[in-house]
Coordinates of C-alpha atoms and ligand atoms in Angstrom, one line a residue:
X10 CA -19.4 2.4 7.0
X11 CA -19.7 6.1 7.4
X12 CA -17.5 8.0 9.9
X13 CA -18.4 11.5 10.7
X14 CA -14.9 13.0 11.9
X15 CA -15.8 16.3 12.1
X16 CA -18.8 18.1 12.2
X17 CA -20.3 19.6 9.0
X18 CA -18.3 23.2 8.2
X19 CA -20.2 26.3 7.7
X20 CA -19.9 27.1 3.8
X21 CA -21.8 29.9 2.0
X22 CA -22.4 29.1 -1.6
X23 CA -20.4 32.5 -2.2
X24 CA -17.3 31.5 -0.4
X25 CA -17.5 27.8 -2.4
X26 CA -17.9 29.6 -5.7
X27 CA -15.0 31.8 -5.3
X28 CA -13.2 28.7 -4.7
X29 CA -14.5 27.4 -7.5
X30 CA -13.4 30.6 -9.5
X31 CA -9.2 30.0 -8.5
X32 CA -9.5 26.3 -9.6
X33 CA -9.1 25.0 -13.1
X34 CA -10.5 21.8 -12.4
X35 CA -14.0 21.3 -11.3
X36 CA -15.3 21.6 -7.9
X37 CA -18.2 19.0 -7.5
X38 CA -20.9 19.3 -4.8
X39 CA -23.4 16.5 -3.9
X40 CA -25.8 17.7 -6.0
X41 CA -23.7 17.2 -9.3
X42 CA -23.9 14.2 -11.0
X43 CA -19.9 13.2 -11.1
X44 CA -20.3 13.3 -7.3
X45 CA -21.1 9.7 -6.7
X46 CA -18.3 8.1 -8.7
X47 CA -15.9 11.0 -6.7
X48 CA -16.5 10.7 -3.7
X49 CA -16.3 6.3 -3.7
X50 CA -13.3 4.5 -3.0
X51 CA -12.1 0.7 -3.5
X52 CA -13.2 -0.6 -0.4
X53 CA -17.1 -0.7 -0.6
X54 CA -17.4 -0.6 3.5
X55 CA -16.8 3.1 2.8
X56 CA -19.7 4.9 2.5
X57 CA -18.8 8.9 3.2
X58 CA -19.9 12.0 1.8
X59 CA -17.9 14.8 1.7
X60 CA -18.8 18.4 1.0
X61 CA -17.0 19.5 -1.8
X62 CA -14.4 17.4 -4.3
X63 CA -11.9 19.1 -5.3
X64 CA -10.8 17.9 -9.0
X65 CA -6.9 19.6 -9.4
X66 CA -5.4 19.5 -13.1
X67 CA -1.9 21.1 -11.8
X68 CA -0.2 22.2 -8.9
X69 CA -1.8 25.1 -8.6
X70 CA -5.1 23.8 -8.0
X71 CA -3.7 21.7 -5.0
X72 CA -2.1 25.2 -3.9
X73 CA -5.5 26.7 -4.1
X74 CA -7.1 23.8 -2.6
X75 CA -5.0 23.2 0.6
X76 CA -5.7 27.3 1.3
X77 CA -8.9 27.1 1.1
X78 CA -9.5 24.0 3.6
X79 CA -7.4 25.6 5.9
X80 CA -8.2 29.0 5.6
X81 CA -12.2 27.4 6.8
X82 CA -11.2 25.2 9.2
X83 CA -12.1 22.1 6.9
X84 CA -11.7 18.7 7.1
X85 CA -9.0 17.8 4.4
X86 CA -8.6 14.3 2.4
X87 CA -6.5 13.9 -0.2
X88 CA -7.3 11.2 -3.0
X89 CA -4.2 9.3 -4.8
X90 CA -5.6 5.8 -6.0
X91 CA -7.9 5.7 -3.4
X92 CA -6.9 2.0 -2.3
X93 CA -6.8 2.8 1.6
X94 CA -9.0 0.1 3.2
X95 CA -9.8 2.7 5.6
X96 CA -11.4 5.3 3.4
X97 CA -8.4 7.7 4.4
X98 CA -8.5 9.1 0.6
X99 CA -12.6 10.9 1.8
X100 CA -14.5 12.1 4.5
X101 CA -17.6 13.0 5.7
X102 CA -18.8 17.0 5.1
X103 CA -15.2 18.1 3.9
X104 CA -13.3 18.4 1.5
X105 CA -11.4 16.2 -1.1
X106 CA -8.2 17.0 -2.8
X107 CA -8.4 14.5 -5.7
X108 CA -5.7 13.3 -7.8
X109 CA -7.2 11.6 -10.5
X110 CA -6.6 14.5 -13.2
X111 CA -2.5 14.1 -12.4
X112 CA -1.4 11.0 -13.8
X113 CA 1.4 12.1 -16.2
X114 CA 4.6 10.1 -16.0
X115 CA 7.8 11.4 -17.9
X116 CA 11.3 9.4 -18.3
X117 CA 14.6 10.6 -18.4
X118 CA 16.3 7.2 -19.6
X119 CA 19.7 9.0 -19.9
X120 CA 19.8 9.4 -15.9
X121 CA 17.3 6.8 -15.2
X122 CA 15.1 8.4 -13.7
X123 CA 11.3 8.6 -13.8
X124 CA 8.5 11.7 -12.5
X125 CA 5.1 10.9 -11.9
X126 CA 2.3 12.9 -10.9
X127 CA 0.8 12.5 -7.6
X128 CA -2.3 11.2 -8.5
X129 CA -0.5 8.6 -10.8
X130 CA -1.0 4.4 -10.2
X131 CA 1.0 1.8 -10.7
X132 CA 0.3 1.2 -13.7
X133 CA 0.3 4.3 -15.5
X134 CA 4.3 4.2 -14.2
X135 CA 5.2 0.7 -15.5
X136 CA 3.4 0.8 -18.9
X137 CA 5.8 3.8 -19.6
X138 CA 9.0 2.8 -17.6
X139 CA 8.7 -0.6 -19.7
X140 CA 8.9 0.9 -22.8
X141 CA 12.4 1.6 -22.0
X142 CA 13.5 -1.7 -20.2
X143 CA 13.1 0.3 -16.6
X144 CA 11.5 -0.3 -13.7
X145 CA 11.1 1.2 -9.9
X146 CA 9.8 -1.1 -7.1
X147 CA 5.8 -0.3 -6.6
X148 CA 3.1 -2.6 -5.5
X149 CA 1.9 -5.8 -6.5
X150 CA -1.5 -4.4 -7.8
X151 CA -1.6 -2.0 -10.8
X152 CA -4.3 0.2 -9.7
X153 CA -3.5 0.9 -6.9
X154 CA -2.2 4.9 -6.4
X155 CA 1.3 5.8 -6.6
X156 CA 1.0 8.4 -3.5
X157 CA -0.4 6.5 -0.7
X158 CA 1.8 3.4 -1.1
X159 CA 4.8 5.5 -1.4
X160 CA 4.1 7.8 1.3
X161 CA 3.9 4.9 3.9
X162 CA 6.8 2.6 2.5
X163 CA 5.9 1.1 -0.5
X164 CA 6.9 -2.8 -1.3
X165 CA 6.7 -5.2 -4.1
X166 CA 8.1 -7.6 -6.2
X167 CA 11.1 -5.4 -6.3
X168 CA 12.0 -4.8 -2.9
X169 CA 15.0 -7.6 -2.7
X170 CA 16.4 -6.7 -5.6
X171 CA 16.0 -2.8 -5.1
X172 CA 13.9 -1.6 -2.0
X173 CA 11.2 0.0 -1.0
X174 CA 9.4 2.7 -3.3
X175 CA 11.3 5.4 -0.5
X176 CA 14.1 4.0 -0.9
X177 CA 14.2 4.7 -4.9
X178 CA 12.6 8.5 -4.0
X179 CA 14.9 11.1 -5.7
X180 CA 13.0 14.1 -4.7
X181 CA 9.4 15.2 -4.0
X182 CA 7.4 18.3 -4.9
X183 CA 5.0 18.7 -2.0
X184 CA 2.4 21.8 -0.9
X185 CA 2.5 22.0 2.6
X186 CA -0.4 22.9 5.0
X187 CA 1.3 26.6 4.6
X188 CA 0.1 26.5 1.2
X189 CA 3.9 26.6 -0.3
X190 CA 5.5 24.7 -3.0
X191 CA 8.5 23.0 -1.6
X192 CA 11.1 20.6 -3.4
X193 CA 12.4 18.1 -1.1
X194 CA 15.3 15.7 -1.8
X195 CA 19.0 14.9 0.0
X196 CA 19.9 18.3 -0.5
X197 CA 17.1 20.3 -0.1
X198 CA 14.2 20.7 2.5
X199 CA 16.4 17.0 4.0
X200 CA 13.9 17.0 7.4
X201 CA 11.1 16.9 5.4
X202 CA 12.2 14.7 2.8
X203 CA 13.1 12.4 5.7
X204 CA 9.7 12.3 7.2
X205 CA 7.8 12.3 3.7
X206 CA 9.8 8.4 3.3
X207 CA 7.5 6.7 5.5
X208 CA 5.5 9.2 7.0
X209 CA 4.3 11.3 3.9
X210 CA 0.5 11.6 4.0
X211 CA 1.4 13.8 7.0
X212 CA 3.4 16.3 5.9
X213 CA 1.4 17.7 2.3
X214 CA 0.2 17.0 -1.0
X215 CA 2.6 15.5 -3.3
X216 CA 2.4 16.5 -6.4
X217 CA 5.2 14.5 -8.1
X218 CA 7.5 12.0 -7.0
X219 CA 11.0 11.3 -8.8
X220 CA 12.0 7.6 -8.4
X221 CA 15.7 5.9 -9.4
X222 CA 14.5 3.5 -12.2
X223 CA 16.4 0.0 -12.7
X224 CA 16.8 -2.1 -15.8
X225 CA 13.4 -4.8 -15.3
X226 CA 11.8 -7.1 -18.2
X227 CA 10.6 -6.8 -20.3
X228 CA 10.1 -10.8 -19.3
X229 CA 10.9 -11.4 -16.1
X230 CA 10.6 -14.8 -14.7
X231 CA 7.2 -16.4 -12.3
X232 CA 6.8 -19.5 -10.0
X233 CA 3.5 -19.4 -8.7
X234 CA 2.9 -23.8 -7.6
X235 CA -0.3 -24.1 -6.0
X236 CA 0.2 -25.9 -2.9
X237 CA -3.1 -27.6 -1.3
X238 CA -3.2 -26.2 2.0
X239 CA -3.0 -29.7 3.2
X240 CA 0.7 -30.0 2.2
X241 CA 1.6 -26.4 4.2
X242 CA 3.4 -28.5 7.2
X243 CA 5.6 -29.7 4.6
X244 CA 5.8 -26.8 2.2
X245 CA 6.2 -24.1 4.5
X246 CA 9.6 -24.7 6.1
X247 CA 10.9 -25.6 2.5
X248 CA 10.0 -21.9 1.4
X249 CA 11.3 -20.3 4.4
X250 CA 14.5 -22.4 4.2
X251 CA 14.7 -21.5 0.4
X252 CA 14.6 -17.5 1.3
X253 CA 17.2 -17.5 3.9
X254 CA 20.1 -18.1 1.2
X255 CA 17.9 -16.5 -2.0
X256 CA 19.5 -14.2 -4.0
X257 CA 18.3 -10.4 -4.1
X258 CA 16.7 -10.6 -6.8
X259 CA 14.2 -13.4 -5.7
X260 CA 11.2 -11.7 -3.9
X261 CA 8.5 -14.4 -2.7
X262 CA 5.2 -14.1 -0.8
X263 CA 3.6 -17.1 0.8
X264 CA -0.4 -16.9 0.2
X265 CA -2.7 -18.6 1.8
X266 CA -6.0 -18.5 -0.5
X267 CA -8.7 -20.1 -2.2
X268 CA -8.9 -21.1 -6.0
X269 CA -11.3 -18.5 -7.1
X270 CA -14.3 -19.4 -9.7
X271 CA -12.9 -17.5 -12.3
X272 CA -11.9 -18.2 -15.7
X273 CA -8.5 -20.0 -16.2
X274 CA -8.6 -22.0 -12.9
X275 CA -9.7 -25.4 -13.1
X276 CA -13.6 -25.8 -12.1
X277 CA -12.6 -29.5 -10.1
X278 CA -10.2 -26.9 -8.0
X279 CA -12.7 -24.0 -7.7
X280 CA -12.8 -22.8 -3.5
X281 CA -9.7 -25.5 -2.9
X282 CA -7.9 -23.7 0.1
X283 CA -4.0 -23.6 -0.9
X284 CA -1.0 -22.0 -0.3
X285 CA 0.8 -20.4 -3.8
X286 CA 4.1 -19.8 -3.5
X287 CA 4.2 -16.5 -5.6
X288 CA 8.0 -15.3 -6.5
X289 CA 9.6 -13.6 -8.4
X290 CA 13.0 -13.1 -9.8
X291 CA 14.1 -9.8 -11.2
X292 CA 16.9 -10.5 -13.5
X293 CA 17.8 -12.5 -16.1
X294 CA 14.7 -14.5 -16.8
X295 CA 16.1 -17.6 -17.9
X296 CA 18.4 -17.4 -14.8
X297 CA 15.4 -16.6 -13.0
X298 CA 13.6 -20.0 -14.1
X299 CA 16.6 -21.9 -12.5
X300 CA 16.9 -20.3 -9.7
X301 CA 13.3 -20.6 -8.5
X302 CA 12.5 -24.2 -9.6
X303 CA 13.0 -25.2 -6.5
X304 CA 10.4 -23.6 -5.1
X305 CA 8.2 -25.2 -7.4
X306 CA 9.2 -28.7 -6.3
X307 CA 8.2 -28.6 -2.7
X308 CA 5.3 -30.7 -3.3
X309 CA 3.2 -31.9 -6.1
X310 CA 1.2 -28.6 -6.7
X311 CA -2.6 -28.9 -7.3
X312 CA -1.9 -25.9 -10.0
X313 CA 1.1 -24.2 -11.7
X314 CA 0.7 -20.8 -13.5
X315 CA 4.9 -20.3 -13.4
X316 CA 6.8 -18.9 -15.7
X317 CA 8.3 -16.3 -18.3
X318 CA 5.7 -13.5 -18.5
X319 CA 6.2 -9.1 -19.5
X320 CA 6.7 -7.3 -16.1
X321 CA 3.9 -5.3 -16.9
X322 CA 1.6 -8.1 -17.3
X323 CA 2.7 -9.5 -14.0
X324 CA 2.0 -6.0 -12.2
X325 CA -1.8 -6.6 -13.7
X326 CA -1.9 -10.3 -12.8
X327 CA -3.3 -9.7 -9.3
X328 CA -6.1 -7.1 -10.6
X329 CA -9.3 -8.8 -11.0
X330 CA -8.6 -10.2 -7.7
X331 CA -9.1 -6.7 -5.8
X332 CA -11.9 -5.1 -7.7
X333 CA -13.3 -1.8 -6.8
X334 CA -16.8 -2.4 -4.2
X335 CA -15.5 -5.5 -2.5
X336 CA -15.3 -5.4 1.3
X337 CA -11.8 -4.9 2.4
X338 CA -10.5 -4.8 5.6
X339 CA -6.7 -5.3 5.7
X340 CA -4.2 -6.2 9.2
X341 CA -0.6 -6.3 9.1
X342 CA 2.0 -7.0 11.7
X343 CA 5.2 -7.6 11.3
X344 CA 6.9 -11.3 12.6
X345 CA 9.7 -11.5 14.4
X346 CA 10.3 -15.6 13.5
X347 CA 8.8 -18.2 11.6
X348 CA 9.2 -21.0 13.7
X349 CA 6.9 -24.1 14.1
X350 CA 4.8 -22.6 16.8
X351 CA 4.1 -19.5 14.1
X352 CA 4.0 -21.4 11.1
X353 CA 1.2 -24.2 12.8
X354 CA -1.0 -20.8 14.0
X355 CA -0.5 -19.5 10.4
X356 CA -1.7 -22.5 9.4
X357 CA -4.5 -22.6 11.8
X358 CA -6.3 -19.3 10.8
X359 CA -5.3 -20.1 6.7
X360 CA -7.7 -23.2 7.0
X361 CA -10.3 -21.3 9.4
X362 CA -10.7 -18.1 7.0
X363 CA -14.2 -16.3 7.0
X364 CA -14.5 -16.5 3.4
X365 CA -12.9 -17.8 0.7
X366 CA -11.7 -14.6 -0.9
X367 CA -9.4 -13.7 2.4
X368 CA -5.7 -13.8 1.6
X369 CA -3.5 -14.5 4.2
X370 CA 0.1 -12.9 3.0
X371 CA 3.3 -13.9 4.4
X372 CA 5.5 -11.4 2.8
X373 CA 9.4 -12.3 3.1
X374 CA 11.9 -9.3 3.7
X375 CA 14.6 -10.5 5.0
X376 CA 17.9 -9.1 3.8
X377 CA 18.1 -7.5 0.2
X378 CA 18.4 -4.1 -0.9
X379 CA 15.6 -2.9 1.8
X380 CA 16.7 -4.8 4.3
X381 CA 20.3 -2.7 4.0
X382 CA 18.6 0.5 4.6
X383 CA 19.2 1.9 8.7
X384 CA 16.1 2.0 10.7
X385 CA 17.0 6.1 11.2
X386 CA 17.5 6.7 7.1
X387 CA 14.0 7.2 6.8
X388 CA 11.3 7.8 8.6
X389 CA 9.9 4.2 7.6
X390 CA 12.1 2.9 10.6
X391 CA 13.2 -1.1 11.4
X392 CA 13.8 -3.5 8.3
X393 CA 14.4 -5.6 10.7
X394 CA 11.6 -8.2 10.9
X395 CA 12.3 -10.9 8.6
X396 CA 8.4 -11.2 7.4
X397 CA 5.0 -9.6 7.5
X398 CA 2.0 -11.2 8.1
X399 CA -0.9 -9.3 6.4
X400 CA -4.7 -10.3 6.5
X401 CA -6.1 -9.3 3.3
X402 CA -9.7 -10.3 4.4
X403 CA -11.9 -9.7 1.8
X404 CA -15.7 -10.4 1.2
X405 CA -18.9 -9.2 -1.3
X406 CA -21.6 -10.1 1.0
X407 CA -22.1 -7.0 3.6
X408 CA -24.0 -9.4 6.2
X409 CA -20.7 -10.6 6.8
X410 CA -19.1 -8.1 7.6
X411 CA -19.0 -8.4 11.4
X412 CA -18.0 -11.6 11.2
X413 CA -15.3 -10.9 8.8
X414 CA -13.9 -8.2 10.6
X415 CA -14.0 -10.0 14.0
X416 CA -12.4 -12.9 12.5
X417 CA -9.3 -10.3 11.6
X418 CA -9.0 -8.8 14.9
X419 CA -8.6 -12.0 16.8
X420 CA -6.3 -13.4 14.2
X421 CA -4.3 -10.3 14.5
X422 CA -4.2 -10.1 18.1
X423 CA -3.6 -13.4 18.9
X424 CA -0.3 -13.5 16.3
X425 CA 1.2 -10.4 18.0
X426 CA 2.4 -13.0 20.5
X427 CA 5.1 -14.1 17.3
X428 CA 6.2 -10.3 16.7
X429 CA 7.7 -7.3 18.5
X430 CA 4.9 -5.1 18.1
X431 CA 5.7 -3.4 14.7
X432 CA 3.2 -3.8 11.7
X433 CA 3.2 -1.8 8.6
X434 CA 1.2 0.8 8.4
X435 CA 0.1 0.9 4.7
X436 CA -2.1 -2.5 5.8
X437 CA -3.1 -0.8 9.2
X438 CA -7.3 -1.8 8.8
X439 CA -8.9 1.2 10.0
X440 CA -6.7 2.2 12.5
X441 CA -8.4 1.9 15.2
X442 CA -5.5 1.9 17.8
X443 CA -4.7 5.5 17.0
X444 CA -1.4 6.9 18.6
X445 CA -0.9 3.4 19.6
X446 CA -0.8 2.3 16.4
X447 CA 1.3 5.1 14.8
X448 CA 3.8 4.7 17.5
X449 CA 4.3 0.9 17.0
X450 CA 4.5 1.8 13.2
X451 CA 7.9 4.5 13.5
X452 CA 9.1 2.5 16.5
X453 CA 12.4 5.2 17.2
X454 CA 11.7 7.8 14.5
X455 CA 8.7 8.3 16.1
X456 CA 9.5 11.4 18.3
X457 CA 11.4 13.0 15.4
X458 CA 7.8 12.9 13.5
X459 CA 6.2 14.6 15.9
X460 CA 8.7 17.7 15.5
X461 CA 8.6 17.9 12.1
X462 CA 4.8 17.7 11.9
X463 CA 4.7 20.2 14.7
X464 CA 7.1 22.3 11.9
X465 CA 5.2 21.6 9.3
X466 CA 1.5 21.3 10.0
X467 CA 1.0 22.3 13.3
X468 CA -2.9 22.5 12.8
X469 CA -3.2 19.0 11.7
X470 CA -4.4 19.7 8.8
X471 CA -3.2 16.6 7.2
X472 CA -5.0 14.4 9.4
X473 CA -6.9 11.5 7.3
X474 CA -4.1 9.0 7.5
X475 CA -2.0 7.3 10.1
X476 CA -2.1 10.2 12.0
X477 CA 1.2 11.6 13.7
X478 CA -0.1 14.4 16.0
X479 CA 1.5 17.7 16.4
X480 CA 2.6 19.0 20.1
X481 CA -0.2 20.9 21.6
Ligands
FAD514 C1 -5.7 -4.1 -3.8 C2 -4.6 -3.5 -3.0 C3 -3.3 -3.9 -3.2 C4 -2.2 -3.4 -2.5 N1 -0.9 -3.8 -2.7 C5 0.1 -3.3 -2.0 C6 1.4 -3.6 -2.3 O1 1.7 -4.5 -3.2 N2 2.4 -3.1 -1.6 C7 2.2 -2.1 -0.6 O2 3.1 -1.6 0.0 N3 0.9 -1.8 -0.3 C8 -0.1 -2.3 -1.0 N4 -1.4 -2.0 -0.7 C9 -1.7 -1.0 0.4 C10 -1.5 0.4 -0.2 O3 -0.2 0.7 -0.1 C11 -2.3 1.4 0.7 O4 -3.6 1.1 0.7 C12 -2.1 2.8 0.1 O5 -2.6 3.7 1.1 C13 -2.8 3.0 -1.2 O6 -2.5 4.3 -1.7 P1 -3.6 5.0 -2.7 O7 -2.9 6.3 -3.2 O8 -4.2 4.1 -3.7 O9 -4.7 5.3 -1.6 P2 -5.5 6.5 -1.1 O10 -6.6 5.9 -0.3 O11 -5.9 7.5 -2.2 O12 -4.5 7.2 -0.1 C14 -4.0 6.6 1.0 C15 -3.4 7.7 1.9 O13 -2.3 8.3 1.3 C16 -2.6 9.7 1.1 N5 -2.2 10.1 -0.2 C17 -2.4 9.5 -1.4 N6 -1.7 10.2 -2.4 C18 -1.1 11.2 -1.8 C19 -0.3 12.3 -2.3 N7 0.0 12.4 -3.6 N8 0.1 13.2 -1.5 C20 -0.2 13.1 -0.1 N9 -1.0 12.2 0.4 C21 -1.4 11.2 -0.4 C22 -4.1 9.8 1.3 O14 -4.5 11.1 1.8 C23 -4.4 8.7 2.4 O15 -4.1 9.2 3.7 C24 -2.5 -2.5 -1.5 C25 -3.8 -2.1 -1.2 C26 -4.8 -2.6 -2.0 C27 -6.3 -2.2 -1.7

């Protein structure tokens, strides 16, 4: 799916290789062979081809890179993990700021602190953090980058016990469209540390993020029953009943799936649609078993993979499931109750799913650490709904991708009727609502965005994400 944003920029070979003379990391054109595997991202649909990639090693390169986009008038993307279903991380005949050099991750145990380069994933922060018993809320997949899920919120199986990934944000180094190096934290550059919690891809390139780190693992404890979908009337309301007086540290998703063909699921239970009661409890393992066995006993599950496992092992578990090429396209909105007239629709679409490999996710996020935060801290906005319902559809066959991707839609649009309008904007599908769309994802810190982009990159350069635009 190739989206030509902008039209092709006028570059002379001499202005490109004098570019290419400030950067230490390479500058690959379409004509090298690296190009190919730069320029792709996770979700397959995405087929762009940008005019230069911009391989930064430090945060000079970035410096050099965001001057020289602006100083031509290009069309800017920058790359963290590359995860966004909606290719946000490339671009058609621009350029590409990619992150993939800057992974390093340092740990100050002493303070318990943690800075990771911007081009860092999930997984290159908990392998290290782990070693020392230390965690910081991230996603539930371990490739996925560091930046972009930060940038726009940032949840896990953390965010009872400790929040949102901006919520654990120390301080930021971020270039600006001006081309300056800025630290931004509570005491310093506070406006734009503000707007880079929630609203970040907007505002610059990160180049490191500092995170509060927590004591986590090394085991932590699992229940993952596999409901068949068959016994979701029953199950359902036992699992939101269970959450409503769950500690903090229990964090639980409801996911509507199929058994996948893959090794270590039965064969006899291979494409059986069920809902798996995935939660987690971050503390005291052995506590943890207790205190979730009831959510284990709501039924007699087809399948049960609970139990004591690293943290670091649970961050891979969901992995394979998400590989790099599949067809992704990804709908959130956030739900305002889960009563029976919700719970029978969620039902409804879970058993009518255009292919197997769709995940329905009912996150809960109710109360907790991230539910304490004020809708005005950050730029984030409302913790107020008490779930999220995300579409994860997902498929390998591209002549189903219409049908895939109108399934979503009217899924989506038809559940709005059970929310307030919100949804999360890090599972925002392609965006195609726009403003609309931006607007319903900062709710009230919506205006204040629009200042402090108008401050801070009034030429939009930083426009492949949700977009917030500057005034005129
Ligand atoms: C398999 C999978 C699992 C996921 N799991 C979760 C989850 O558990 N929790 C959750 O909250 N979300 C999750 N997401 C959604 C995820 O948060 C978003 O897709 C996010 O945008 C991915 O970030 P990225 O850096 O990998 O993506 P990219 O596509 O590289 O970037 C996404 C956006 O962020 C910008 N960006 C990235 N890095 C930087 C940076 N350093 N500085 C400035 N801008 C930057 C990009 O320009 C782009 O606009 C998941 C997505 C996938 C595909």
């Amino acid at each position: 799916m190739s989206t030509a944003t902008t039209i092709a920029p006028t570059l002379d070979a001499t202005a490109i290789a004098e570019f290419a003379g400030t950067m230490r990391g390479a500058v690959i054109q379409p004509d090298d062979p690296p190009y190919d595997e730069a320029r792709s991202v996770r979700n397959g649909l995405i087929d762009r081809h940008p005019a230069l990639i911009a391989n930064c090693t430090g945060v000079a390169d970035v410096v050099a890179a965001v001057n020289f986009a602006r100083e031509h008038d290009l069309l800017l993307s920058v790359r963290g993990g590359g995860h966004n279903v909606s290719g946000a991380a490339t671009n058609d005949d621009g350029l590409v700021i990619d992150l993939s050099a800057m992974r390093g991750v340092r740990i100050d145990p002493a303070a318990r602190t943690v800075r990771v380069q911007g081009g860092a994933t999930w997984g290159d922060v908990d392998r290290e953090t782990q070693l020392f018993g230390l965690a910081t809320p991230g996603g539930v997949v371990s490739t996925t980058g560091v930046g972009g899920l930060t940038l726009h919120g940032g949840w896990g199986w953390l965010r009872r016990a400790y929040g949102y990934c901006v919520d654990n944000l120390v301080s930021v180094d971020v270039v600006t469209a001006d081309g300056q190096v800025r630290t931004a934290s509570e005491t310093e550059n506070q406006d734009l540390f503000w707007a880079i919690r929630g609203a970040g891809s907007n505002f610059g390139v990160v180049t490191s993020f500092e995170f509060r780190l927590h004591p986590v693992g090394p085991l932590v404890a699992l229940a993952a029953p596999f409901y068949a979908l068959e016994d979701a009337e029953r199950v359902l309301p036992a699992w939101r009943d269970f959450m409503s007086t769950a500690p903090d540290e229990v964090s639980s998703n409801a996911l509507f799936w199929s058994i996948p063909a893959a090794e270590g699921f039965p064969a006899e239970l291979h494409g059986r649609a069920v809902l798996i009661l995935a939660t987690v409890y971050a503390g005291n393992a052995a506590e943890g078993e207790r205190v979730v066995q009831p959510i284990r006993e709501m039924a007699a599950p087809l399948l049960d993979l609970s139990g004591t496992m690293p943290y670091a092992t649970l961050q891979g578990a969901f992995d394979p499931f998400f590989p790099k090429g599949w067809l992704y396209y990804w709908k959130s909105l956030y739900l305002d109750r889960l009563d029976d007239k919700a719970m029978n629709a969620i039902i409804g679409y879970a058993a009518d799913r255009p292919s197997p490999d769709a995940l329905m996710g009912l996150w809960h996020l109710g109360g907790g650490a991230a539910g304490r935060v004020a809708a005005e801290a950050t730029a984030f906005g409302s913790r107020e709904a008490p779930y999220l319902l995300s579409f994860d559809t997902t498929w390998t066959n591209p002549t189903d991708t219409e049908r895939n991707i109108a399934w979503t839609r009217a899924a989506w649009t038809d559940m709005r009727r059970f929310g307030s309008g919100g949804l999360y904007l890090n599972f925002a599908g392609f965006g195609e609502e726009k403003e609309h769309l931006v607007r319903a994802g900062y709710g009230a810190n919506y205006d204040r965005l629009v200042e402090l982009k108008t401050r801070y990159d009034p030429g939009n350069l930083f426009r492949m994400n949700q977009n917030i635009r500057p005034r005129a």
